[in-house]
PDB file of C-alpha atoms in Angstrom:
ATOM      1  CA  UNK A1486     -62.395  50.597  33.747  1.00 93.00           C
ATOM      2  CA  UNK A1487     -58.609  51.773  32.958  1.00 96.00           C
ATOM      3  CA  UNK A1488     -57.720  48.533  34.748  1.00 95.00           C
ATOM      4  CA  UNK A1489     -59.263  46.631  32.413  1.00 97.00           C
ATOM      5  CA  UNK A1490     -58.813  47.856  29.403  1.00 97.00           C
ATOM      6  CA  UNK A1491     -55.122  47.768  30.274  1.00 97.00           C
ATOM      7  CA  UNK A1492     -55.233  43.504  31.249  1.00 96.00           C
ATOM      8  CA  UNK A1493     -57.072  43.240  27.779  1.00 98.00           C
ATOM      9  CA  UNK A1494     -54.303  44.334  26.361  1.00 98.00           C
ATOM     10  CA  UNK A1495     -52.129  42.626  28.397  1.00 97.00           C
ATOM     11  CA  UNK A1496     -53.745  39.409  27.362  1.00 96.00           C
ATOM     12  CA  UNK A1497     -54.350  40.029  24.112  1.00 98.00           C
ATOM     13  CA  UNK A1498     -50.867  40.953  23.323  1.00 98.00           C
ATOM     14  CA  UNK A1499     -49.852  37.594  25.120  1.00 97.00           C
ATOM     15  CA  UNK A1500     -51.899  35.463  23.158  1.00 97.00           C
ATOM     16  CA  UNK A1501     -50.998  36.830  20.097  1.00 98.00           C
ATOM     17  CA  UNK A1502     -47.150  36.398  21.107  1.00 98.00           C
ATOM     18  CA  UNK A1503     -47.240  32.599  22.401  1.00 98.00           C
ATOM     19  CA  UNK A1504     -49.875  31.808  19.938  1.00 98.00           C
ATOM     20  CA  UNK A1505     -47.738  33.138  16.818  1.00 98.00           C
ATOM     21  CA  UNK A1506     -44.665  31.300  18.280  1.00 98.00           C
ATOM     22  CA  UNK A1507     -47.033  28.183  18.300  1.00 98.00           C
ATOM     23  CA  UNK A1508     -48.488  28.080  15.047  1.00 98.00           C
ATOM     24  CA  UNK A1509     -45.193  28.895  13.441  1.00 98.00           C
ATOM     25  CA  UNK A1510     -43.638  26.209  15.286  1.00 98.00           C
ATOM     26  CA  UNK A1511     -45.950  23.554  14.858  1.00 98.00           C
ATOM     27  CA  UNK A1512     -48.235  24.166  11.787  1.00 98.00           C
ATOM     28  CA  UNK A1513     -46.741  26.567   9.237  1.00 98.00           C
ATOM     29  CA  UNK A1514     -42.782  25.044   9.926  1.00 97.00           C
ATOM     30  CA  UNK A1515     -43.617  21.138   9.118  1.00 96.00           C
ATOM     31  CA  UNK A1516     -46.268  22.510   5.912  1.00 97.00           C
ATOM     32  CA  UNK A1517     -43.182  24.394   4.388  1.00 97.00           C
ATOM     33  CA  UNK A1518     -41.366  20.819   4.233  1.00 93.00           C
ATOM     34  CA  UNK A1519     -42.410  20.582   0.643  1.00 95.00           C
ATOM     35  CA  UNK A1520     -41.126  23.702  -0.271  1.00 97.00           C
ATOM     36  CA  UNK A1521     -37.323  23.713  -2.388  1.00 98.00           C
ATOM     37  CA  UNK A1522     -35.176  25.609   0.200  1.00 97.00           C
ATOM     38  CA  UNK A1523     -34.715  28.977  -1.827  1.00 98.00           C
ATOM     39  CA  UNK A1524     -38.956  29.388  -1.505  1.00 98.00           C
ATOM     40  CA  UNK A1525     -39.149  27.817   1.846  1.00 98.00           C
ATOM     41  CA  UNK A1526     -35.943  30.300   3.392  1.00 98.00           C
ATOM     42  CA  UNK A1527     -37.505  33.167   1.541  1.00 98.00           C
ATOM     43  CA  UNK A1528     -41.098  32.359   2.248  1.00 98.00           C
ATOM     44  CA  UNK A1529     -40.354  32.044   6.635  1.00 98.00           C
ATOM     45  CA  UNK A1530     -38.250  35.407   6.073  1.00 98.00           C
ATOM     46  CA  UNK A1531     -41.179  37.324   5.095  1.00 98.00           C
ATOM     47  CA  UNK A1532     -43.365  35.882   7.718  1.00 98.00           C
ATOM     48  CA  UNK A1533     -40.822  36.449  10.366  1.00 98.00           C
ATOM     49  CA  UNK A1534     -40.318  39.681   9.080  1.00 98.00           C
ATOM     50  CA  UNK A1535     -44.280  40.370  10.240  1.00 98.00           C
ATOM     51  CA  UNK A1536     -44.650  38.183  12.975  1.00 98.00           C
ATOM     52  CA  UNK A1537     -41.579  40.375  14.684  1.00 98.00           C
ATOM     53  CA  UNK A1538     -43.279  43.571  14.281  1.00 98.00           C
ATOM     54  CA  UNK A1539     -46.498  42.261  15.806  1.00 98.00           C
ATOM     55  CA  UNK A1540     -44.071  41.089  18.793  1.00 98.00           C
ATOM     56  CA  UNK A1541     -42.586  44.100  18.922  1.00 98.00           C
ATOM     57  CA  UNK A1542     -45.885  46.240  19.264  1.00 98.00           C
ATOM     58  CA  UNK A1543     -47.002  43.072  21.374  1.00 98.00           C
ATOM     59  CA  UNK A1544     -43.871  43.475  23.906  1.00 98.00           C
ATOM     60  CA  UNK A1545     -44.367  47.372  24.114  1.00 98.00           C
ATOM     61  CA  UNK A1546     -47.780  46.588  25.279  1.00 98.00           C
ATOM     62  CA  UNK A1547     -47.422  43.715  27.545  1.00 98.00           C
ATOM     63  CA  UNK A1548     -44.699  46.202  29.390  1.00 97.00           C
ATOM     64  CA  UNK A1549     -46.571  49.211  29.606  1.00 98.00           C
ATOM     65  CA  UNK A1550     -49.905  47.613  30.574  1.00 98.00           C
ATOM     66  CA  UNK A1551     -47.843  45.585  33.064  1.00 96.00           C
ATOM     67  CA  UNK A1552     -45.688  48.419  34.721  1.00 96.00           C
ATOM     68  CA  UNK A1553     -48.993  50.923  34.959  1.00 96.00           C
ATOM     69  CA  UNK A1554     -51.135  47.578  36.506  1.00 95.00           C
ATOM     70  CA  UNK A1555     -48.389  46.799  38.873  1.00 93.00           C
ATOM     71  CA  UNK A1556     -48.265  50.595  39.934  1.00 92.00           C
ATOM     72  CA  UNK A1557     -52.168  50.421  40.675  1.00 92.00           C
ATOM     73  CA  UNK A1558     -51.641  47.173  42.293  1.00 88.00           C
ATOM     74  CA  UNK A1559     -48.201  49.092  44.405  1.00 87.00           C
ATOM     75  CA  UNK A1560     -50.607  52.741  45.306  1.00 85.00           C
ATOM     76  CA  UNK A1561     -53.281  50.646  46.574  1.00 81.00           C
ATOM     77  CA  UNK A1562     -51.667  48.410  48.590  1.00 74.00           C
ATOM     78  CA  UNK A1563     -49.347  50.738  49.915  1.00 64.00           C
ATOM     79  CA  UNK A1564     -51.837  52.768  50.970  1.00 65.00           C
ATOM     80  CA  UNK A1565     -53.670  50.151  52.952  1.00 65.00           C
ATOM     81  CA  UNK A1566     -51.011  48.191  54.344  1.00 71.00           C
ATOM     82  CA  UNK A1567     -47.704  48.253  52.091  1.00 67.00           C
ATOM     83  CA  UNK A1568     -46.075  46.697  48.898  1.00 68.00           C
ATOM     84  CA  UNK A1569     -46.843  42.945  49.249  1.00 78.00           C
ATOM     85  CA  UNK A1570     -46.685  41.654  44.883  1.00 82.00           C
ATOM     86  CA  UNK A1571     -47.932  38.501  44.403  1.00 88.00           C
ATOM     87  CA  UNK A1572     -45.369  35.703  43.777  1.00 90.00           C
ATOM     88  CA  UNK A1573     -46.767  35.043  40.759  1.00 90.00           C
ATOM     89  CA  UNK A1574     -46.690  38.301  39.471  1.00 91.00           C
ATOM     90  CA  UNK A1575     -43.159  38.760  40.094  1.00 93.00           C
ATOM     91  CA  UNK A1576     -42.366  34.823  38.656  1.00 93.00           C
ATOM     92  CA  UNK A1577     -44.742  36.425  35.508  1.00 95.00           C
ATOM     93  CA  UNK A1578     -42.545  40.007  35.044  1.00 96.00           C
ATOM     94  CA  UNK A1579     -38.937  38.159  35.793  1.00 97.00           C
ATOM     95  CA  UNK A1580     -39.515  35.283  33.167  1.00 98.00           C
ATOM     96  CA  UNK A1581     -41.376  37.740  31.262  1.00 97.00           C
ATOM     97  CA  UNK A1582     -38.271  40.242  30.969  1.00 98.00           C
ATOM     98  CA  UNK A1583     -36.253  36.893  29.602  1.00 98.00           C
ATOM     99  CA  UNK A1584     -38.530  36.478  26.908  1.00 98.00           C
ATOM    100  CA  UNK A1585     -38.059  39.899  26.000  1.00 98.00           C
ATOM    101  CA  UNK A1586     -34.657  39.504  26.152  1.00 98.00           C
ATOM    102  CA  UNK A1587     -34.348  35.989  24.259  1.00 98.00           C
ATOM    103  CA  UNK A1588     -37.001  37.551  21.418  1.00 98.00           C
ATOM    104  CA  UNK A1589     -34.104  40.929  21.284  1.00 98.00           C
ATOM    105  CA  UNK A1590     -31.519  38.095  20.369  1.00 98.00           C
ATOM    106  CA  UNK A1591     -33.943  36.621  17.616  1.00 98.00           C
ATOM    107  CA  UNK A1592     -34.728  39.538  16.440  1.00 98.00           C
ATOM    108  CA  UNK A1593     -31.476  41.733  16.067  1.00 98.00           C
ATOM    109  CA  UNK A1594     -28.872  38.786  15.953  1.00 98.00           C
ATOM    110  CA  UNK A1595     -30.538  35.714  14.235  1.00 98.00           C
ATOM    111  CA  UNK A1596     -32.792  37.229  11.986  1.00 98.00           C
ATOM    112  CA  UNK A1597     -29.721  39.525  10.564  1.00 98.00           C
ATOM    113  CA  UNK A1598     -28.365  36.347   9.286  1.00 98.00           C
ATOM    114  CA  UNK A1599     -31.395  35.024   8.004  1.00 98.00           C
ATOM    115  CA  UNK A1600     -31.619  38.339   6.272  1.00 98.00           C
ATOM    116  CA  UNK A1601     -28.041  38.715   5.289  1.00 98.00           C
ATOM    117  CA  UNK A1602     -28.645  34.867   3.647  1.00 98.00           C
ATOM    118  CA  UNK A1603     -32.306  35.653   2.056  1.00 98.00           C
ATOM    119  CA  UNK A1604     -30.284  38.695   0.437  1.00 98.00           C
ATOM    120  CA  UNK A1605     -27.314  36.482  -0.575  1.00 98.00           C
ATOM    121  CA  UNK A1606     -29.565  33.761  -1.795  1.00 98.00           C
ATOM    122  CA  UNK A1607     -26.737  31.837   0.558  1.00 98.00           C
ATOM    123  CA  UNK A1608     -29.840  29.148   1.327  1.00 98.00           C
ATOM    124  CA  UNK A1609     -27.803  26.513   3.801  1.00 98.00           C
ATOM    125  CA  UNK A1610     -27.114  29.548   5.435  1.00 98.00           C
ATOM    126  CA  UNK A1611     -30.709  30.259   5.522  1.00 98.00           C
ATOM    127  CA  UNK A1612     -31.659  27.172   6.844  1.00 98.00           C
ATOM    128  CA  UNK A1613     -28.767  27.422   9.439  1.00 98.00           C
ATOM    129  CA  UNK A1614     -30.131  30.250  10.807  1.00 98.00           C
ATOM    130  CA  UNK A1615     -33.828  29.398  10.571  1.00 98.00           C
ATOM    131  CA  UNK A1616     -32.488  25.886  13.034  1.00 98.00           C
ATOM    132  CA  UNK A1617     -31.027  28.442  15.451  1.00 98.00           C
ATOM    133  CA  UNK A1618     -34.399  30.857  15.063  1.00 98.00           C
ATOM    134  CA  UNK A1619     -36.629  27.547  15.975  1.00 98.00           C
ATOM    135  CA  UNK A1620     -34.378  26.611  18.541  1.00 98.00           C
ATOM    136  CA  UNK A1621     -34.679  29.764  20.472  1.00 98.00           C
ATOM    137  CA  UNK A1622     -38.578  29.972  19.451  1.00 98.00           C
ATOM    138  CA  UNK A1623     -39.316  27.111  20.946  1.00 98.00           C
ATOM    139  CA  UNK A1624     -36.956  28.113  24.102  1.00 98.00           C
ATOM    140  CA  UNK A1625     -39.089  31.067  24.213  1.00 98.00           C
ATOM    141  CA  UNK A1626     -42.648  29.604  23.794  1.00 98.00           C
ATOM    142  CA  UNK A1627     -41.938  26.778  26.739  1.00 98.00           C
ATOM    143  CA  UNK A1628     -41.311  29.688  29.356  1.00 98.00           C
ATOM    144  CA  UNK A1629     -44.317  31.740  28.343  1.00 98.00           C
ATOM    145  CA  UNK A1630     -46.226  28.644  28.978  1.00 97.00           C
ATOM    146  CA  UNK A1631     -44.392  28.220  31.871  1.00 97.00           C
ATOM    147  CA  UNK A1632     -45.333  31.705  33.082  1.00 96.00           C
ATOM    148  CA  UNK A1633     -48.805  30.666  31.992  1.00 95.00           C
ATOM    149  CA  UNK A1634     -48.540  27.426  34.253  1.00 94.00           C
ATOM    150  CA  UNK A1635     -47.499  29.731  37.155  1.00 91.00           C
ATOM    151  CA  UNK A1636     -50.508  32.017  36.881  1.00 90.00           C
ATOM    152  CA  UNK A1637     -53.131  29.614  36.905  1.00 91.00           C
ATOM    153  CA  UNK A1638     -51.514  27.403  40.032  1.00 91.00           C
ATOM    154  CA  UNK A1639     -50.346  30.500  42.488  1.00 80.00           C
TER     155      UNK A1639
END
């Protein structure tokens, strides 16, 4: 039951992560076009500024519910005939960790300067770092379907 629960979470958390970075990318991005750039800078900082704390309670999640499955996965086995972790899983928690690491770069380094141009009404600025947000968005969002790729084929 535990088990579950835990890759509901898991999943859940996932979804919401690669399905934010979707729609953001590919729905609520292009329908901002329309927008004068001090609304449209202002509008994607205060959805970022959301979406990141739902990542952030997402990624505490998706590691906790990972490490504790892993370490049912690691008790069991080992006691019937040691450690063997699927390739998958351990393709799914490296390139898993990178995301983490690439969303800790949008989050402390290129969303400072979105803030610190939002705050200076400094819009090209803005925009600037909204490009290098997308960029690394989109960086992010190909290896979590990637990792989603390498779950359903191993």
């Amino acid at each position: 039951m535990l088990y579950a629960i835990a890759q509901t979470l898991h999943l859940l958390s996932i979804i919401l992560w690669v399905g934010g970075m979707a729609f953001v990318l590919f729905f609520l991005r292009p329908a901002l076009g329309s927008l004068q750039p001090p609304e449209r800078v202002t509008l994607m900082h205060d959805v970022l500024r959301r979406f990141f704390g739902a990542v952030s309670a997402s990624i505490i999640i998706v590691l906790v519910s990972g490490l504790w499955m892993m370490g049912q996965f690691a008790r069991g086995s080992a006691a019937a005939s040691g450690v063997h972790m699927p390739m998958s899983w351990m393709v799914m928690a490296t390139l898993g960790l990178l995301m983490m690491a690439i969303f800790g770069h949008i989050r402390f380094v290129l969303y400072k300067r979105l803030q610190r141009a939002v705050a200076a009404s400094d819009w090209p600025a803005g925009g600037a770092a909204l490009g290098s947000i997308r960029a690394w968005v989109l960086a992010n969002l190909a290896i979590g379907l990637v990792i989603i790729l390498v779950l359903m084929l191993l």
